[in-house]
mmCIF file of C-alpha atoms in Angstrom:
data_model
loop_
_atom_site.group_PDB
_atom_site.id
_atom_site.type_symbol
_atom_site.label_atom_id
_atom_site.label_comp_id
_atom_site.label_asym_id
_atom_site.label_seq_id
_atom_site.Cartn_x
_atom_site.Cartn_y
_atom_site.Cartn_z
ATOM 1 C CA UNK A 11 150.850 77.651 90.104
ATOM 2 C CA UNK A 12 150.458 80.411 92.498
ATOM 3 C CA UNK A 13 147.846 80.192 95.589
ATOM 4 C CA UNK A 14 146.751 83.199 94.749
ATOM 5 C CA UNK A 15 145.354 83.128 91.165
ATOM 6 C CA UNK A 16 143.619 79.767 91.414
ATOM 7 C CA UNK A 17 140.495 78.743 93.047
ATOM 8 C CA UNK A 18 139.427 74.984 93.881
ATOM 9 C CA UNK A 19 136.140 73.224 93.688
ATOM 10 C CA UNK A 20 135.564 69.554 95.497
ATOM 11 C CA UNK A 21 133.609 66.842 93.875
ATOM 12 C CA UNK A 22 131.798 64.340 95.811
ATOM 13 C CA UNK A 23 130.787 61.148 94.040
ATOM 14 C CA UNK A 24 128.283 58.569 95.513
ATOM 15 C CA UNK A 25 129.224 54.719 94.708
ATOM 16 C CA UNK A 26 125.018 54.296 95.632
ATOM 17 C CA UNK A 27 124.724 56.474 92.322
ATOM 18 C CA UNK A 28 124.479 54.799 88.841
ATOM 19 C CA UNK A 29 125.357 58.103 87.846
ATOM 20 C CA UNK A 30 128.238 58.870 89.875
ATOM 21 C CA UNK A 31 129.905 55.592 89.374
ATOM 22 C CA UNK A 32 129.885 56.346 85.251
ATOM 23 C CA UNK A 33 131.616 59.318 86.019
ATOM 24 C CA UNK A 34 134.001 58.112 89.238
ATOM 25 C CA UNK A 35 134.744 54.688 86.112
ATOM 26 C CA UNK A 36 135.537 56.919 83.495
ATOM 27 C CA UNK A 37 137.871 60.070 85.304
ATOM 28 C CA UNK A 38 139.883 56.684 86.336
ATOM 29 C CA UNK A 39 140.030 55.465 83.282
ATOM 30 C CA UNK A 40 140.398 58.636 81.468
ATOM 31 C CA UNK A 41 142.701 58.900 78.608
ATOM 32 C CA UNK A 42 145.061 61.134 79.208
ATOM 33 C CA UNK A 43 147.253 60.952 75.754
ATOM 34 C CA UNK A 44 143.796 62.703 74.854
ATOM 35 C CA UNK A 45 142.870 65.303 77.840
ATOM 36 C CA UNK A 46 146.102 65.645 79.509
ATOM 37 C CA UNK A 47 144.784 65.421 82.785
ATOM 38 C CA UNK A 48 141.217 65.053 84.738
ATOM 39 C CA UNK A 49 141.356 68.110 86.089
ATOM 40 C CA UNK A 50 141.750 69.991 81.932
ATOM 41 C CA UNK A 51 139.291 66.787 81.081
ATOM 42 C CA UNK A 52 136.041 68.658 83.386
ATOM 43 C CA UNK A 53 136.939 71.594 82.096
ATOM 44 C CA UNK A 54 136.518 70.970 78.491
ATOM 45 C CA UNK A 55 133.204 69.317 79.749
ATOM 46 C CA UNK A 56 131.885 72.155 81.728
ATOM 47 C CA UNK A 57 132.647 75.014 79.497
ATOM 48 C CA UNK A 58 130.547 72.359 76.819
ATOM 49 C CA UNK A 59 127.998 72.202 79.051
ATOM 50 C CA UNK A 60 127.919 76.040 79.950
ATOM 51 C CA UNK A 61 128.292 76.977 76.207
ATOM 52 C CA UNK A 62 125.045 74.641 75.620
ATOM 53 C CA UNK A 63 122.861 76.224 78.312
ATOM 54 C CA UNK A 64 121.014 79.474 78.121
ATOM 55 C CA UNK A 65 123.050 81.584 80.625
ATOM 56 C CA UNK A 66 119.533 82.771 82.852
ATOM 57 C CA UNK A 67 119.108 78.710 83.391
ATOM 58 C CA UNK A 68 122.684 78.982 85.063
ATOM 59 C CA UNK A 69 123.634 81.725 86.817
ATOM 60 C CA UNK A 70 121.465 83.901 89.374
ATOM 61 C CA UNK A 71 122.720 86.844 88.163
ATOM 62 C CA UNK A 72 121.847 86.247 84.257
ATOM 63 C CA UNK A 73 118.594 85.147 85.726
ATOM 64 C CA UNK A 74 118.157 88.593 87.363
ATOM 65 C CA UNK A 75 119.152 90.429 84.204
ATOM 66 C CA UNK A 76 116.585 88.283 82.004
ATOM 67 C CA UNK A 77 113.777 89.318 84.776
ATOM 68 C CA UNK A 78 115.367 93.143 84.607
ATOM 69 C CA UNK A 79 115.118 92.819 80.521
ATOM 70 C CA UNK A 80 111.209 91.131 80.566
ATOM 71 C CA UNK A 81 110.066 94.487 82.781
ATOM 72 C CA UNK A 82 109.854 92.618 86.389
ATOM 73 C CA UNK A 83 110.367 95.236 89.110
ATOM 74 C CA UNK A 84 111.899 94.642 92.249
ATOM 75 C CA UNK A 85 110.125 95.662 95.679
ATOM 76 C CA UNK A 86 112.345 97.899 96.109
ATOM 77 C CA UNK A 87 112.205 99.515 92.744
ATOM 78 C CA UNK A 88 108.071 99.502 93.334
ATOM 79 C CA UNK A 89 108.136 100.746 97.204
ATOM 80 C CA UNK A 90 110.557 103.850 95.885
ATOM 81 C CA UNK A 91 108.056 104.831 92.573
ATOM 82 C CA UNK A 92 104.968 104.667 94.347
ATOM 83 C CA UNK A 93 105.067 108.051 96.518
ATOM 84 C CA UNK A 94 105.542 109.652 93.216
ATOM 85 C CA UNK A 95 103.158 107.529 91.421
ATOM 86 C CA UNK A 96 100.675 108.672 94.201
ATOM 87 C CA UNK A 97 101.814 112.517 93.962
ATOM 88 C CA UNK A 98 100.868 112.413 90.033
ATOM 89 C CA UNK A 99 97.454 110.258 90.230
ATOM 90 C CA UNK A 100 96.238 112.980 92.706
ATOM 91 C CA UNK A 101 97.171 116.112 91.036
ATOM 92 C CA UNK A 102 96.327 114.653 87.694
ATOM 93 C CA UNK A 103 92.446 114.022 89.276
ATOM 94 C CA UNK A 104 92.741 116.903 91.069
ATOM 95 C CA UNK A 105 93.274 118.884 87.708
ATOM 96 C CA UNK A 106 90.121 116.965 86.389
ATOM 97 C CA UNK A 107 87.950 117.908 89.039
ATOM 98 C CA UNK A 108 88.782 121.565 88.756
ATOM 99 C CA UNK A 109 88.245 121.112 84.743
ATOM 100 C CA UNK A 110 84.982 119.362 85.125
ATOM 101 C CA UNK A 111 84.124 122.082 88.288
ATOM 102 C CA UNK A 112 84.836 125.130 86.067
ATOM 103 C CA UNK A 113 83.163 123.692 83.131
ATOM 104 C CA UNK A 114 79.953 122.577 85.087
ATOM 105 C CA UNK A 115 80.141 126.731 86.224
ATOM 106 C CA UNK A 116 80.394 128.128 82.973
ATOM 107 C CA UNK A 117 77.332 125.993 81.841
ATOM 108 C CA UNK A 118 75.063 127.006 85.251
ATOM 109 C CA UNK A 119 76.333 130.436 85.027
ATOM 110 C CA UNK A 120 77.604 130.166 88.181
ATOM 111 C CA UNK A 121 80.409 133.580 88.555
ATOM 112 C CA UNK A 122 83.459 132.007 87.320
ATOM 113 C CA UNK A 123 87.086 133.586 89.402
ATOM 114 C CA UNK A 124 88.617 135.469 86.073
ATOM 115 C CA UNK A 125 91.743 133.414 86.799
ATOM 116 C CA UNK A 126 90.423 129.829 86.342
ATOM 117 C CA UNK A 127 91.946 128.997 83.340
ATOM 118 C CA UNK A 128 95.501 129.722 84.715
ATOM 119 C CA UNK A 129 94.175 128.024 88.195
ATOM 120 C CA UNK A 130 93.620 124.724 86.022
ATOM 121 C CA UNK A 131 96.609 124.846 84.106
ATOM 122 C CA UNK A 132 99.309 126.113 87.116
ATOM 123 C CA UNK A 133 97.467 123.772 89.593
ATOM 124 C CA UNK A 134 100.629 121.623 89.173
ATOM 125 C CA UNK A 135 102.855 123.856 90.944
ATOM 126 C CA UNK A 136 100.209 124.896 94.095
ATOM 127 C CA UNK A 137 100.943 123.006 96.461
ATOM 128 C CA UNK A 138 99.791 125.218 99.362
ATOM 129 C CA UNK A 139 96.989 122.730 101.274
ATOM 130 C CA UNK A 140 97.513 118.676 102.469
ATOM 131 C CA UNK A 141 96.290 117.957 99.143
ATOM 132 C CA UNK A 142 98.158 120.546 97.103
ATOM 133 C CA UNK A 143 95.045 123.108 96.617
ATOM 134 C CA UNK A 144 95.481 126.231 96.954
ATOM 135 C CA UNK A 145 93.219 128.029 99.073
ATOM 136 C CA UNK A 146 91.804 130.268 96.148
ATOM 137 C CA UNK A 147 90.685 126.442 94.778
ATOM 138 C CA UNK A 148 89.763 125.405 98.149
ATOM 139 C CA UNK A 149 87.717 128.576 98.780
ATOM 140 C CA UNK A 150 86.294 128.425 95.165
ATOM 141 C CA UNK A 151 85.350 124.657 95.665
ATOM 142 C CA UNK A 152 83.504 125.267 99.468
ATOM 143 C CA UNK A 153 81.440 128.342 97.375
ATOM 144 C CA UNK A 154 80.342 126.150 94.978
ATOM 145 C CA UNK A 155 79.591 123.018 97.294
ATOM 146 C CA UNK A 156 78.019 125.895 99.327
ATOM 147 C CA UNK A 157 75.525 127.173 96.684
ATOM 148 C CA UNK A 158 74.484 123.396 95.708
ATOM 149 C CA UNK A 159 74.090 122.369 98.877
#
C-alpha cells in the first residue's frame, strides 16, 4: 500500500487490565482462516461498534450538529444577533409609546401634529436622534411632558 492513502492508529494494551488482557489473548489467538488478519479483524469490530452507536455519542462534530438541530446557539451566533435584537426591542417600544402618547392626546384633547399617524407608522425608518426619534417626535414628546408637568 501506498504511504500516502493510509493512516495508522496505535493501540496500547495494559497486562494490569482484565480487560485488556481479553483483548491482547484473543488478537493472538485470533483466527485468521476467519478474519484474515488482526488488523481487517478491528475493523469489522469497530465499524460494528460505530454502526451500533448513535453518531452524536461519537463524534464531536455529530454532537455539534445534534445541538445545531435541538436550537442551541453558539456565543457567537448570540453576541452577533443581539445588536439587532436590541435595535428592534427599542423601536418596537418606541412605536408603542408614540401609539399610547397620541392616543392619550386624542382622548385629553391635547392638539394632535396632523401628521401623527404617518409619524407612528414611518417611525421605523427615522432614525435622526441617539435613539432613532426624530426631532418632530422629540419636540412633540418635550410639549407634551411640558404641558403635564
Amino acid at each position: 500500500m501506498n504511504g500516502k492513502n493510509v493512516v495508522q492508529h496505535n493501540l496500547r494494551l495494559s497486562l494490569y487490565n482484565p480487560e485488556h488482557v481479553l483483548i491482547h489473548q484473543t488478537l493472538k489467538d485470533l483466527n485468521l482462516d476467519i478474519h484474515k488478519s488482526i488488523n481487517n479483524f478491528i475493523i469489522e469490530a469497530l465499524l460494528h461498534y460505530i454502526k451500533g452507536t448513535a453518531p452524536e455519542q461519537l463524534t464531536n462534530s455529530a454532537k455539534e450538529d445534534e445541538e445545531n438541530r435541538q436550537g442551541y446557539l453558539t456565543r457567537k451566533e448570540f453576541d452577533d444577533a443581539v445588536p439587532s435584537i436590541i435595535n428592534s426591542v427599542i423601536a418596537r417600544v418606541n412605536k408603542e409609546l408614540l401609539s399610547t402618547l397620541f392616543t392619550t392626546m386624542i382622548r385629553e384633547n391635547i392638539k394632535v401634529p396632523d401628521n401623527s399617524r404617518a409619524m407612528i407608522e414611518n417611525y421605523e425608518t427615522d432614525n435622526a436622534a441617539e435613539y432613532g426619534m426624530s426631532k418632530e417626535v422629540a419636540d412633540t414628546l418635550s410639549a407634551l411632558a411640558d404641558q403635564w408637568s
